[in-house]
Short mmCIF file of C-alpha atoms and ligand atoms in Angstrom, two decimals:
data_model
loop_
_atom_site.label_atom_id
_atom_site.label_comp_id
_atom_site.label_asym_id
_atom_site.label_seq_id
_atom_site.Cartn_x
_atom_site.Cartn_y
_atom_site.Cartn_z
CA UNK G 1 -93.68 26.33 10.10
CA UNK G 2 -92.36 24.00 6.92
CA UNK G 3 -88.96 23.13 6.90
CA UNK G 4 -88.89 25.02 3.81
CA UNK G 5 -89.20 28.02 5.50
CA UNK G 6 -86.77 27.47 7.94
CA UNK G 7 -84.41 26.34 5.79
CA UNK G 8 -84.92 28.72 2.51
CA UNK G 9 -81.77 30.46 3.03
CA UNK G 10 -79.76 27.42 4.07
CA UNK G 11 -76.74 27.51 1.40
CA UNK G 12 -76.67 24.44 -0.32
CA UNK G 13 -72.85 24.14 -0.86
CA UNK G 14 -71.02 26.26 1.48
CA UNK G 15 -70.68 25.17 4.78
CA UNK G 16 -73.32 26.25 7.45
CA UNK G 17 -73.96 24.86 11.06
CA UNK G 18 -76.26 22.06 11.78
CA UNK G 19 -78.05 24.57 14.38
CA UNK G 20 -77.58 27.95 15.99
CA UNK G 21 -74.72 30.40 15.79
CA UNK G 22 -71.37 30.24 14.01
CA UNK G 23 -68.61 32.90 13.81
CA UNK G 24 -64.90 31.88 12.71
CA UNK G 25 -63.13 29.24 11.12
CA UNK G 26 -60.90 27.16 13.60
CA UNK G 27 -57.90 24.80 13.55
CA UNK G 28 -58.34 24.47 10.01
CA UNK G 29 -56.00 21.36 9.70
CA UNK G 30 -55.58 18.53 6.91
CA UNK G 31 -55.02 14.90 8.05
CA UNK G 32 -55.34 11.37 7.60
CA UNK G 33 -57.11 12.26 4.02
CA UNK G 34 -59.51 14.64 6.31
CA UNK G 35 -59.94 18.06 6.28
CA UNK G 36 -60.84 19.47 9.53
CA UNK G 37 -62.91 22.59 10.22
CA UNK G 38 -63.47 23.71 13.95
CA UNK G 39 -65.51 27.04 14.18
CA UNK G 40 -66.20 29.21 16.64
CA UNK G 41 -69.90 27.78 17.92
CA UNK G 42 -72.14 28.62 20.47
CA UNK G 43 -74.67 25.40 20.58
CA UNK G 44 -77.32 27.13 22.77
CA UNK G 45 -78.03 30.11 21.02
CA UNK G 46 -78.45 32.10 17.90
CA UNK G 47 -76.10 34.85 18.80
CA UNK G 48 -72.06 34.66 20.24
CA UNK G 49 -72.67 33.14 23.89
CA UNK G 50 -70.48 30.88 25.79
CA UNK G 51 -68.26 30.27 23.07
CA UNK G 52 -67.13 26.61 21.74
CA UNK G 53 -65.66 24.66 18.93
CA UNK G 54 -67.94 22.94 16.51
CA UNK G 55 -66.49 20.62 14.45
CA UNK G 56 -66.75 19.12 10.85
CA UNK G 57 -64.64 17.23 8.31
CA UNK G 58 -64.84 17.18 4.97
CA UNK G 59 -62.74 15.20 1.88
CA UNK G 60 -63.51 17.39 -0.78
CA UNK G 61 -63.95 20.64 0.60
CA UNK G 62 -67.26 20.85 -0.72
CA UNK G 63 -69.35 18.49 1.61
CA UNK G 64 -68.99 18.31 5.12
CA UNK G 65 -69.99 15.76 7.96
CA UNK G 66 -71.03 17.50 11.10
CA UNK G 67 -69.30 15.97 14.49
CA UNK G 68 -69.80 16.64 18.14
CA UNK G 69 -68.83 20.14 19.77
CA UNK G 70 -64.88 18.92 20.06
CA UNK G 71 -63.77 21.92 22.65
CA UNK G 72 -66.48 22.91 25.37
CA UNK G 73 -65.72 26.32 27.72
CA UNK G 74 -63.79 24.50 31.34
CA UNK G 75 -62.27 26.46 34.39
CA UNK G 76 -60.19 29.03 32.24
CA UNK G 77 -62.88 30.18 30.15
CA UNK G 78 -64.64 30.00 26.98
CA UNK G 79 -62.96 29.09 23.84
CA UNK G 80 -61.73 31.41 21.38
CA UNK G 81 -60.41 30.83 17.71
CA UNK G 82 -57.10 29.13 17.59
CA UNK G 83 -55.51 26.80 14.83
CA UNK G 84 -54.57 23.42 14.87
CA UNK G 85 -51.59 21.68 14.00
CA UNK G 86 -49.89 17.79 13.00
CA UNK G 87 -46.93 17.13 15.50
CA UNK G 88 -45.50 14.81 13.13
CA UNK G 89 -42.31 14.20 15.48
CA UNK G 90 -44.24 14.61 18.60
CA UNK G 91 -42.60 17.11 19.84
CA UNK G 92 -45.08 17.48 22.58
CA UNK G 93 -44.42 14.02 23.59
CA UNK G 94 -48.57 13.98 23.42
CA UNK G 95 -48.20 11.27 20.88
CA UNK G 96 -45.92 8.29 22.20
CA UNK G 97 -44.00 9.05 18.85
CA UNK G 98 -46.41 9.02 16.52
CA UNK G 99 -48.05 12.13 15.14
CA UNK G 100 -51.36 13.97 16.11
CA UNK G 101 -53.33 16.78 16.22
CA UNK G 102 -52.76 19.32 18.44
CA UNK G 103 -55.05 22.87 18.75
CA UNK G 104 -53.88 26.33 20.00
CA UNK G 105 -56.45 28.21 21.04
CA UNK G 106 -57.34 31.29 23.17
CA UNK G 107 -59.25 31.10 26.71
CA UNK G 108 -61.61 33.68 27.42
CA UNK G 109 -62.67 34.27 30.94
CA UNK G 110 -65.85 35.56 30.84
CA UNK G 111 -65.92 37.03 34.26
CA UNK G 112 -62.31 38.82 34.25
CA UNK G 113 -62.43 38.89 30.36
CA UNK G 114 -58.93 38.21 30.48
CA UNK G 115 -57.48 36.33 27.47
CA UNK G 116 -55.21 33.47 27.84
CA UNK G 117 -53.64 30.76 25.12
CA UNK G 118 -54.38 27.39 25.55
CA UNK G 119 -53.35 23.83 24.03
CA UNK G 120 -55.10 20.59 23.77
CA UNK G 121 -54.40 16.91 21.72
CA UNK G 122 -56.58 14.58 20.42
CA UNK G 123 -55.45 10.69 19.52
CA UNK G 124 -58.37 9.97 17.51
CA UNK G 125 -58.04 12.23 13.95
CA UNK G 126 -60.26 15.34 16.24
CA UNK G 127 -62.94 13.33 17.47
CA UNK G 128 -62.03 13.62 21.11
CA UNK G 129 -59.49 16.04 22.73
CA UNK G 130 -57.71 16.47 26.16
CA UNK G 131 -57.21 20.15 27.97
CA UNK G 132 -53.33 20.25 28.42
CA UNK G 133 -53.05 20.08 32.55
CA UNK G 134 -50.40 22.86 32.07
CA UNK G 135 -52.84 25.25 30.67
CA UNK G 136 -52.51 28.34 29.97
CA UNK G 137 -49.10 28.71 28.25
CA UNK G 138 -49.31 31.79 27.59
CA UNK G 139 -50.53 34.92 29.45
CA UNK G 140 -50.16 38.47 29.56
CA UNK G 141 -50.90 41.49 31.84
CA UNK G 142 -49.95 44.00 28.58
CA UNK G 143 -52.61 43.26 26.53
CA UNK G 144 -56.46 42.86 27.24
CA UNK G 145 -57.13 41.85 23.56
CA UNK G 146 -54.95 38.92 23.63
CA UNK G 147 -55.96 36.48 20.68
CA UNK G 148 -56.17 33.91 18.14
CA UNK G 149 -52.97 32.11 17.99
CA UNK G 150 -52.11 30.59 14.56
CA UNK G 151 -49.38 28.23 14.82
CA UNK G 152 -46.75 26.72 12.45
CA UNK G 153 -43.50 24.94 12.18
CA UNK G 154 -40.96 27.10 10.64
CA UNK G 155 -38.40 24.56 9.24
CA UNK G 156 -35.42 27.12 8.89
CA UNK G 157 -35.11 27.46 12.45
CA UNK G 158 -36.68 23.84 13.24
CA UNK G 159 -39.12 25.50 15.52
CA UNK G 160 -42.79 26.32 15.67
CA UNK G 161 -43.76 29.69 14.92
CA UNK G 162 -47.20 31.35 16.88
CA UNK G 163 -48.55 34.36 15.23
CA UNK G 164 -51.18 36.19 17.72
CA UNK G 165 -53.17 39.28 17.80
CA UNK G 166 -52.13 41.55 20.54
CA UNK G 167 -54.67 44.88 20.69
CA UNK G 168 -53.33 46.77 17.26
CA UNK G 169 -50.62 44.71 16.34
CA UNK G 170 -49.38 41.04 16.33
CA UNK G 171 -46.63 38.93 18.50
CA UNK G 172 -44.37 36.48 17.41
CA UNK G 173 -43.35 33.44 19.47
CA UNK G 174 -41.38 30.13 19.17
CA UNK G 175 -41.60 27.18 20.58
CA UNK G 176 -39.79 23.72 20.57
CA UNK G 177 -42.41 21.57 21.98
CA UNK G 178 -45.93 23.96 21.58
CA UNK G 179 -46.14 23.88 25.31
CA UNK G 180 -43.69 26.33 26.24
CA UNK G 181 -42.98 29.39 24.20
CA UNK G 182 -40.94 32.93 23.82
CA UNK G 183 -41.75 36.03 22.71
CA UNK G 184 -39.99 37.18 19.43
CA UNK G 185 -40.72 40.45 18.47
CA UNK G 186 -44.18 42.51 17.45
CA UNK G 187 -45.38 43.87 13.83
CA UNK G 188 -48.24 46.15 12.79
CA UNK G 189 -47.44 49.58 14.78
CA UNK G 190 -47.78 52.21 12.07
CA UNK G 191 -48.69 50.42 9.09
CA UNK G 192 -51.91 49.02 7.42
CA UNK G 193 -55.53 49.59 8.65
CA UNK G 194 -56.09 50.44 12.37
CA UNK G 195 -59.63 50.89 11.73
CA UNK G 196 -60.01 48.48 14.60
CA UNK G 197 -59.01 45.68 16.84
CA UNK G 198 -56.64 43.21 15.03
CA UNK G 199 -57.94 39.87 15.28
CA UNK G 200 -57.65 35.99 13.66
CA UNK G 201 -53.98 36.71 11.94
CA UNK G 202 -52.23 33.98 9.66
CA UNK G 203 -48.71 33.85 7.95
CA UNK G 204 -47.52 31.61 5.38
CA UNK G 205 -45.07 31.42 2.74
CA UNK G 206 -45.95 31.33 -0.99
CA UNK G 207 -43.98 31.24 -4.07
CA UNK G 208 -44.58 34.18 -6.55
CA UNK G 209 -45.72 33.14 -10.03
CA UNK G 210 -45.51 29.38 -9.45
CA UNK G 211 -41.33 29.72 -8.56
CA UNK G 212 -40.15 27.96 -5.75
CA UNK G 213 -36.91 29.69 -5.59
CA UNK G 214 -38.66 33.21 -5.09
CA UNK G 215 -40.78 32.47 -2.31
CA UNK G 216 -42.83 35.55 -0.29
CA UNK G 217 -44.74 35.62 2.98
CA UNK G 218 -48.09 36.41 3.31
CA UNK G 219 -49.71 37.86 6.39
CA UNK G 220 -53.00 38.13 6.98
CA UNK G 221 -55.24 39.97 9.83
CA UNK G 222 -58.78 40.76 10.21
CA UNK G 223 -59.84 44.34 11.81
CA UNK G 224 -62.53 44.79 13.99
CA UNK G 225 -65.98 45.85 13.69
CA UNK G 226 -65.65 50.05 15.18
CA UNK G 227 -69.13 52.00 14.95
CA UNK G 228 -67.67 54.73 12.87
CA UNK G 229 -65.92 52.49 10.04
CA UNK G 230 -69.08 51.62 7.22
CA UNK G 231 -67.54 48.82 6.15
CA UNK G 232 -67.46 47.37 9.27
CA UNK G 233 -64.96 43.97 10.08
CA UNK G 234 -62.81 42.89 7.40
CA UNK G 235 -59.45 41.71 6.13
CA UNK G 236 -56.13 43.27 5.07
CA UNK G 237 -52.87 41.16 4.02
CA UNK G 238 -49.38 42.44 3.80
CA UNK G 239 -46.58 40.96 1.93
CA UNK G 240 -42.88 40.46 3.26
CA UNK G 241 -40.06 38.58 4.71
CA UNK G 242 -39.95 36.53 7.70
CA UNK G 243 -36.97 34.79 9.25
CA UNK G 244 -38.62 32.64 12.18
CA UNK G 245 -38.53 35.52 14.37
CA UNK G 246 -39.69 38.75 12.45
CA UNK G 247 -41.88 40.03 9.64
CA UNK G 248 -40.58 42.64 7.56
CA UNK G 249 -43.01 44.26 5.11
CA UNK G 250 -42.35 44.84 1.48
CA UNK G 251 -42.64 48.29 0.02
CA UNK G 252 -45.94 47.31 -1.55
CA UNK G 253 -47.55 46.98 1.62
CA UNK G 254 -46.94 50.33 3.17
CA UNK G 255 -50.26 51.00 0.84
CA UNK G 256 -53.20 49.19 2.97
CA UNK G 257 -54.41 46.10 0.99
CA UNK G 258 -57.72 44.32 1.58
CA UNK G 259 -58.30 40.92 0.91
CA UNK G 260 -62.18 41.30 -0.17
CA UNK G 261 -63.92 44.11 -1.07
CA UNK G 262 -67.43 42.86 -0.02
CA UNK G 263 -68.74 43.05 3.20
CA UNK G 264 -69.33 39.34 4.27
CA UNK G 265 -65.31 37.63 4.61
CA UNK G 266 -64.01 37.81 7.87
CA UNK G 267 -61.89 36.01 10.35
CA UNK G 268 -60.42 33.90 7.62
CA UNK G 269 -57.40 31.74 7.65
CA UNK G 270 -56.09 29.00 5.79
CA UNK G 271 -55.08 25.19 6.54
CA UNK G 272 -52.28 23.77 7.94
CA UNK G 273 -50.58 20.23 7.08
CA UNK G 274 -51.73 20.01 2.98
CA UNK G 275 -49.32 17.45 1.94
CA UNK G 276 -46.37 18.71 -0.61
CA UNK G 277 -47.84 16.92 -3.41
CA UNK G 278 -50.96 19.02 -3.21
CA UNK G 279 -49.12 21.96 -2.30
CA UNK G 280 -51.86 24.49 -2.35
CA UNK G 281 -52.79 27.05 0.36
CA UNK G 282 -56.08 27.33 1.26
CA UNK G 283 -58.19 29.90 2.57
CA UNK G 284 -61.90 29.81 4.30
CA UNK G 285 -63.57 33.20 5.72
CA UNK G 286 -66.63 33.36 8.06
CA UNK G 287 -69.63 34.88 5.18
CA UNK G 288 -71.00 37.43 7.99
CA UNK G 289 -69.91 40.79 9.32
CA UNK G 290 -69.88 41.74 13.00
CA UNK G 291 -71.85 45.33 12.09
CA UNK G 292 -75.18 42.97 11.68
CA UNK G 293 -73.98 39.29 11.89
CA UNK G 294 -76.51 39.04 15.16
CA UNK G 295 -79.33 40.42 13.39
CA UNK G 296 -79.12 37.93 9.89
CA UNK G 297 -82.36 36.66 9.03
CA UNK G 298 -81.97 32.92 9.44
CA UNK G 299 -84.22 30.84 11.83
CA UNK G 300 -82.63 27.83 13.91
CA UNK G 301 -79.08 28.49 12.64
CA UNK G 302 -77.02 31.34 11.81
CA UNK G 303 -73.39 31.79 9.90
CA UNK G 304 -71.76 30.24 7.31
CA UNK G 305 -68.61 30.00 4.90
CA UNK G 306 -67.13 31.35 2.23
CA UNK G 307 -66.68 28.80 -0.63
CA UNK G 308 -63.14 27.50 -0.28
CA UNK G 309 -60.33 29.27 -1.97
CA UNK G 310 -56.64 28.88 -3.31
CA UNK G 311 -54.69 31.65 -2.69
CA UNK G 312 -51.40 32.25 -4.57
CA UNK G 313 -48.67 35.23 -5.58
CA UNK G 314 -48.76 36.60 -8.55
CA UNK G 315 -47.19 39.62 -10.02
CA UNK G 316 -49.73 42.10 -10.92
CA UNK G 317 -49.04 45.53 -12.01
CA UNK G 318 -45.39 45.32 -10.79
CA UNK G 319 -46.04 43.94 -7.22
CA UNK G 320 -46.99 40.53 -6.00
CA UNK G 321 -50.44 40.57 -5.42
CA UNK G 322 -52.86 38.39 -3.53
CA UNK G 323 -55.01 36.08 -5.71
CA UNK G 324 -58.30 34.05 -4.81
CA UNK G 325 -59.71 31.70 -6.99
CA UNK G 326 -62.15 29.19 -5.90
CA UNK G 327 -60.79 25.54 -5.05
CA UNK G 328 -61.29 23.31 -7.98
CA UNK G 329 -63.30 21.15 -6.42
CA UNK G 330 -65.87 22.89 -6.90
CA UNK G 331 -65.89 22.14 -10.33
CA UNK G 332 -67.13 18.53 -9.90
CA UNK G 333 -70.32 20.16 -8.67
CA UNK G 334 -71.10 21.97 -12.14
CA UNK G 335 -73.63 21.01 -14.65
CA UNK G 336 -73.30 22.47 -17.19
CA UNK G 337 -75.91 24.71 -18.61
CA UNK G 338 -75.08 27.30 -21.11
CA UNK G 339 -71.93 27.96 -23.21
CA UNK G 340 -72.41 30.84 -25.81
CA UNK G 341 -70.02 33.69 -27.90
CA UNK G 342 -71.62 36.57 -29.34
CA UNK G 343 -72.74 40.85 -29.05
CA UNK G 344 -76.08 41.25 -29.26
CA UNK G 345 -77.34 41.48 -25.34
CA UNK G 346 -80.66 40.70 -26.02
CA UNK G 347 -79.74 37.20 -27.53
CA UNK G 348 -77.95 36.75 -24.21
CA UNK G 349 -80.83 37.69 -22.43
CA UNK G 350 -82.90 35.17 -24.19
CA UNK G 351 -80.73 32.37 -23.08
CA UNK G 352 -80.96 33.67 -19.48
CA UNK G 353 -84.61 33.95 -19.09
CA UNK G 354 -84.65 30.37 -19.19
CA UNK G 355 -82.79 29.89 -16.22
CA UNK G 356 -84.71 29.83 -13.70
CA UNK G 357 -82.21 28.61 -11.06
CA UNK G 358 -81.35 29.17 -7.16
CA UNK G 359 -77.65 27.78 -7.00
CA UNK G 360 -75.44 28.88 -10.07
CA UNK G 361 -72.39 29.80 -11.61
CA UNK G 362 -70.98 32.14 -14.15
CA UNK G 363 -67.69 32.34 -15.91
CA UNK G 364 -67.91 35.32 -17.88
CA UNK G 365 -65.75 37.48 -20.06
CA UNK G 366 -66.65 41.05 -21.84
CA UNK G 367 -64.56 43.56 -24.09
CA UNK G 368 -65.67 46.61 -23.04
CA UNK G 369 -65.83 48.69 -26.08
CA UNK G 370 -66.23 52.42 -26.05
CA UNK G 371 -69.40 53.74 -25.76
CA UNK G 372 -70.74 51.40 -22.52
CA UNK G 373 -70.95 53.10 -19.10
CA UNK G 374 -71.60 49.84 -17.17
CA UNK G 375 -72.89 46.35 -17.70
CA UNK G 376 -73.29 42.79 -15.78
CA UNK G 377 -75.99 40.57 -14.24
CA UNK G 378 -78.90 41.02 -12.50
CA UNK G 379 -79.52 37.81 -10.29
CA UNK G 380 -82.32 35.98 -8.01
CA UNK G 381 -85.12 38.93 -9.46
CA UNK G 382 -88.66 39.61 -9.38
CA UNK G 383 -90.60 42.41 -9.68
CA UNK G 384 -89.34 43.99 -6.30
CA UNK G 385 -86.49 41.94 -6.11
CA UNK G 386 -82.73 42.14 -7.72
CA UNK G 387 -79.29 41.69 -6.85
CA UNK G 388 -76.63 43.83 -9.53
CA UNK G 389 -72.79 42.01 -10.03
CA UNK G 390 -71.03 43.96 -13.14
CA UNK G 391 -68.50 46.20 -14.04
CA UNK G 392 -68.55 50.17 -13.90
CA UNK G 393 -66.55 51.51 -17.06
CA UNK G 394 -66.32 54.89 -16.01
CA UNK G 395 -64.98 53.98 -13.05
CA UNK G 396 -62.84 50.49 -13.84
CA UNK G 397 -64.24 48.98 -10.88
CA UNK G 398 -66.20 45.58 -10.47
CA UNK G 399 -69.59 46.32 -8.21
CA UNK G 400 -72.14 44.11 -6.49
CA UNK G 401 -75.25 46.00 -4.95
CA UNK G 402 -77.55 44.20 -2.82
CA UNK G 403 -79.82 47.53 -2.14
CA UNK G 404 -82.78 45.58 -3.76
CA UNK G 405 -81.63 42.05 -2.92
CA UNK G 406 -84.40 41.05 -0.65
CA UNK G 407 -84.71 41.04 2.79
CA UNK G 408 -82.25 43.98 3.88
CA UNK G 409 -84.27 45.67 6.79
CA UNK G 410 -82.64 43.86 9.84
CA UNK G 411 -80.11 46.45 9.60
CA UNK G 412 -79.07 49.69 8.39
CA UNK G 413 -76.13 49.12 6.82
CA UNK G 414 -76.51 45.90 5.21
CA UNK G 415 -78.26 47.16 2.26
CA UNK G 416 -75.64 48.97 -0.18
CA UNK G 417 -73.16 48.47 -3.34
CA UNK G 418 -69.65 47.27 -2.70
CA UNK G 419 -67.13 47.87 -5.33
CA UNK G 420 -63.51 47.39 -6.50
CA UNK G 421 -61.23 49.45 -8.24
CA UNK G 422 -59.50 47.31 -11.13
CA UNK G 423 -55.96 48.35 -13.09
CA UNK G 424 -58.27 50.60 -16.13
CA UNK G 425 -55.77 49.23 -18.72
CA UNK G 426 -57.59 45.97 -18.92
CA UNK G 427 -58.54 44.66 -22.53
CA UNK G 428 -61.12 41.69 -21.25
CA UNK G 429 -62.87 41.73 -18.36
CA UNK G 430 -63.67 38.19 -16.32
CA UNK G 431 -66.39 38.25 -14.27
CA UNK G 432 -67.02 34.79 -12.36
CA UNK G 433 -69.93 34.59 -10.11
CA UNK G 434 -71.00 32.02 -7.65
CA UNK G 435 -74.52 32.29 -6.26
CA UNK G 436 -75.99 30.32 -3.50
CA UNK G 437 -79.26 30.52 -1.53
CA UNK G 438 -78.41 33.39 0.99
CA UNK G 439 -74.94 34.40 -0.74
CA UNK G 440 -73.14 35.82 -4.10
CA UNK G 441 -69.30 36.00 -4.39
CA UNK G 442 -67.50 37.74 -7.13
CA UNK G 443 -64.18 37.10 -8.80
CA UNK G 444 -62.70 39.70 -10.76
CA UNK G 445 -59.31 40.68 -13.14
CA UNK G 446 -58.22 36.46 -12.88
CA UNK G 447 -58.69 36.26 -9.15
CA UNK G 448 -57.15 39.89 -8.34
CA UNK G 449 -60.28 41.14 -6.62
CA UNK G 450 -63.35 39.44 -4.77
CA UNK G 451 -66.53 41.14 -3.41
CA UNK G 452 -68.56 38.87 -0.94
CA UNK G 453 -72.02 39.53 0.21
CA UNK G 454 -74.85 37.78 1.82
CA UNK G 455 -78.12 38.05 0.21
CA UNK G 456 -81.91 37.23 1.50
CA UNK G 457 -83.90 37.01 -1.66
CA UNK G 458 -87.10 35.35 -1.89
CA UNK G 459 -87.08 31.97 -2.91
CA UNK G 460 -89.26 33.06 -5.53
CA UNK G 461 -86.97 35.76 -6.84
CA UNK G 462 -85.25 33.21 -9.92
CA UNK G 463 -85.26 35.94 -12.38
CA UNK G 464 -81.69 36.25 -14.54
CA UNK G 465 -80.71 38.75 -16.71
CA UNK G 466 -78.05 40.90 -18.68
CA UNK G 467 -77.91 44.29 -19.02
CA UNK G 468 -75.09 46.62 -20.68
CA UNK G 469 -75.91 50.38 -20.32
CA UNK G 470 -75.15 52.95 -23.07
CA UNK G 471 -75.00 50.05 -26.03
CA UNK G 472 -76.93 46.70 -27.31
CA UNK G 473 -74.09 45.12 -27.78
CA UNK G 474 -70.63 43.69 -26.15
CA UNK G 475 -68.64 41.11 -27.25
CA UNK G 476 -68.92 38.28 -24.83
CA UNK G 477 -67.97 34.51 -23.32
CA UNK G 478 -70.56 33.25 -21.42
CA UNK G 479 -70.67 30.15 -19.44
CA UNK G 480 -73.11 28.75 -17.27
CA UNK G 481 -73.20 25.97 -14.42
CA UNK G 482 -75.62 24.57 -12.29
CA UNK G 483 -74.48 23.88 -8.68
C1 FRU K 1 -63.19 37.46 15.89
C2 FRU K 1 -62.97 36.81 16.76
C3 FRU K 1 -61.91 36.30 17.57
C4 FRU K 1 -62.40 36.12 18.60
C5 FRU K 1 -63.56 35.81 18.31
C6 FRU K 1 -64.88 35.01 19.36
O1 FRU K 1 -64.42 37.30 14.35
O2 FRU K 1 -63.33 38.14 17.51
O3 FRU K 1 -60.99 37.78 17.57
O4 FRU K 1 -60.89 34.88 18.96
O5 FRU K 1 -63.99 36.21 17.31
O6 FRU K 1 -65.90 34.57 19.06
#
């Protein structure tokens, strides 16, 4: 088999493992000018198995250096998801007074199915790890699903805080040294979606509309795959207040709010210890879905991450909404191809016809005037294949339709159309599309909604066109870049 054939779906600018299986991002931490990305990894198989932490580092969030496996199973079990922090003040005593990295993760005992929380530390910027001799540091007889610790330093109470998934809620713990933990509270009963088990929580404060005097807490939690739920696994978010012990949701959190309306953004969490001068909250998700993750048609590797995204809180329709934008670093990888403003659909199509590309970005703005039903782009097209990304005026919704996107028959729930409703009073519709060899990410309403979907088109499906149902004209501004 030719290399080309093996690698035809290999993302060009999204992270994917060098070989074998990958799921959740783990241990996201910034230290000594490196972004660390650890990840759930089975180094000996193309499906989930004996889980390890794989490892990669980057200086720009876009290009990654693969490093050896960081954590391997031991007598306490497999290494499930978790986080990492910089222990700046050596609260653990592991670092002789200097700062160092500590990983906090779940040990999953494959025989008893017991789940416990453990820690490990590194003296060499995450290259090698020493497991703490007192592991596990938290156990429970109460919960079978008890995992995915996310830890951060809570300055007001001067303690470490852990948020941990416990069945269909989360538990908060606190600690002064990352070794001894005290239970604080539980959150989640009777609020939000309980379509599946809760996994991979994250909790952080963000300024509302950039105003540092108005902080709100954002709580992310992923919901596992359940056969009756057509969407498979997905992620919800809440906003509220956190005092170091208890999370109190806002009024707006009484309604379920999804992080992404596509099928392929799961178990995402944010980087810890990004320097204050930078100040961003950067998120990455696993670009797949437990519904079909182990059947996707890649060879030799399986699983990729979303584009890293900056998260902000912005006032939209009277509430603080979680906004996602691809990190600015992406823009350094752009080669401008096209910048056009006009109305005639056929003129735009003449320009798009020449762009026979696999990996690109489109940034567009439209004025959905009277008489138009729907409009958008057809990507990666050929006679047999197309992925449609656009806006339905009637439903006031953006959508990605991957029904005919290429190879879709590996799972009955893979093909389909996924949409997100936007406030109907939008005067201009902004669409931003990021297309890699096997994915489409659509951002609309200036980051208000995201749709992340995997696609497996043939490498020769390179067509690109614009459609506008109901009219031959629509006011547009379109920019296109090669990535
Ligand atoms: C989420 C998850 C986590 C778990 C890990 C195992 O995708 O199920 O809850 O720690 O994957 O790989």
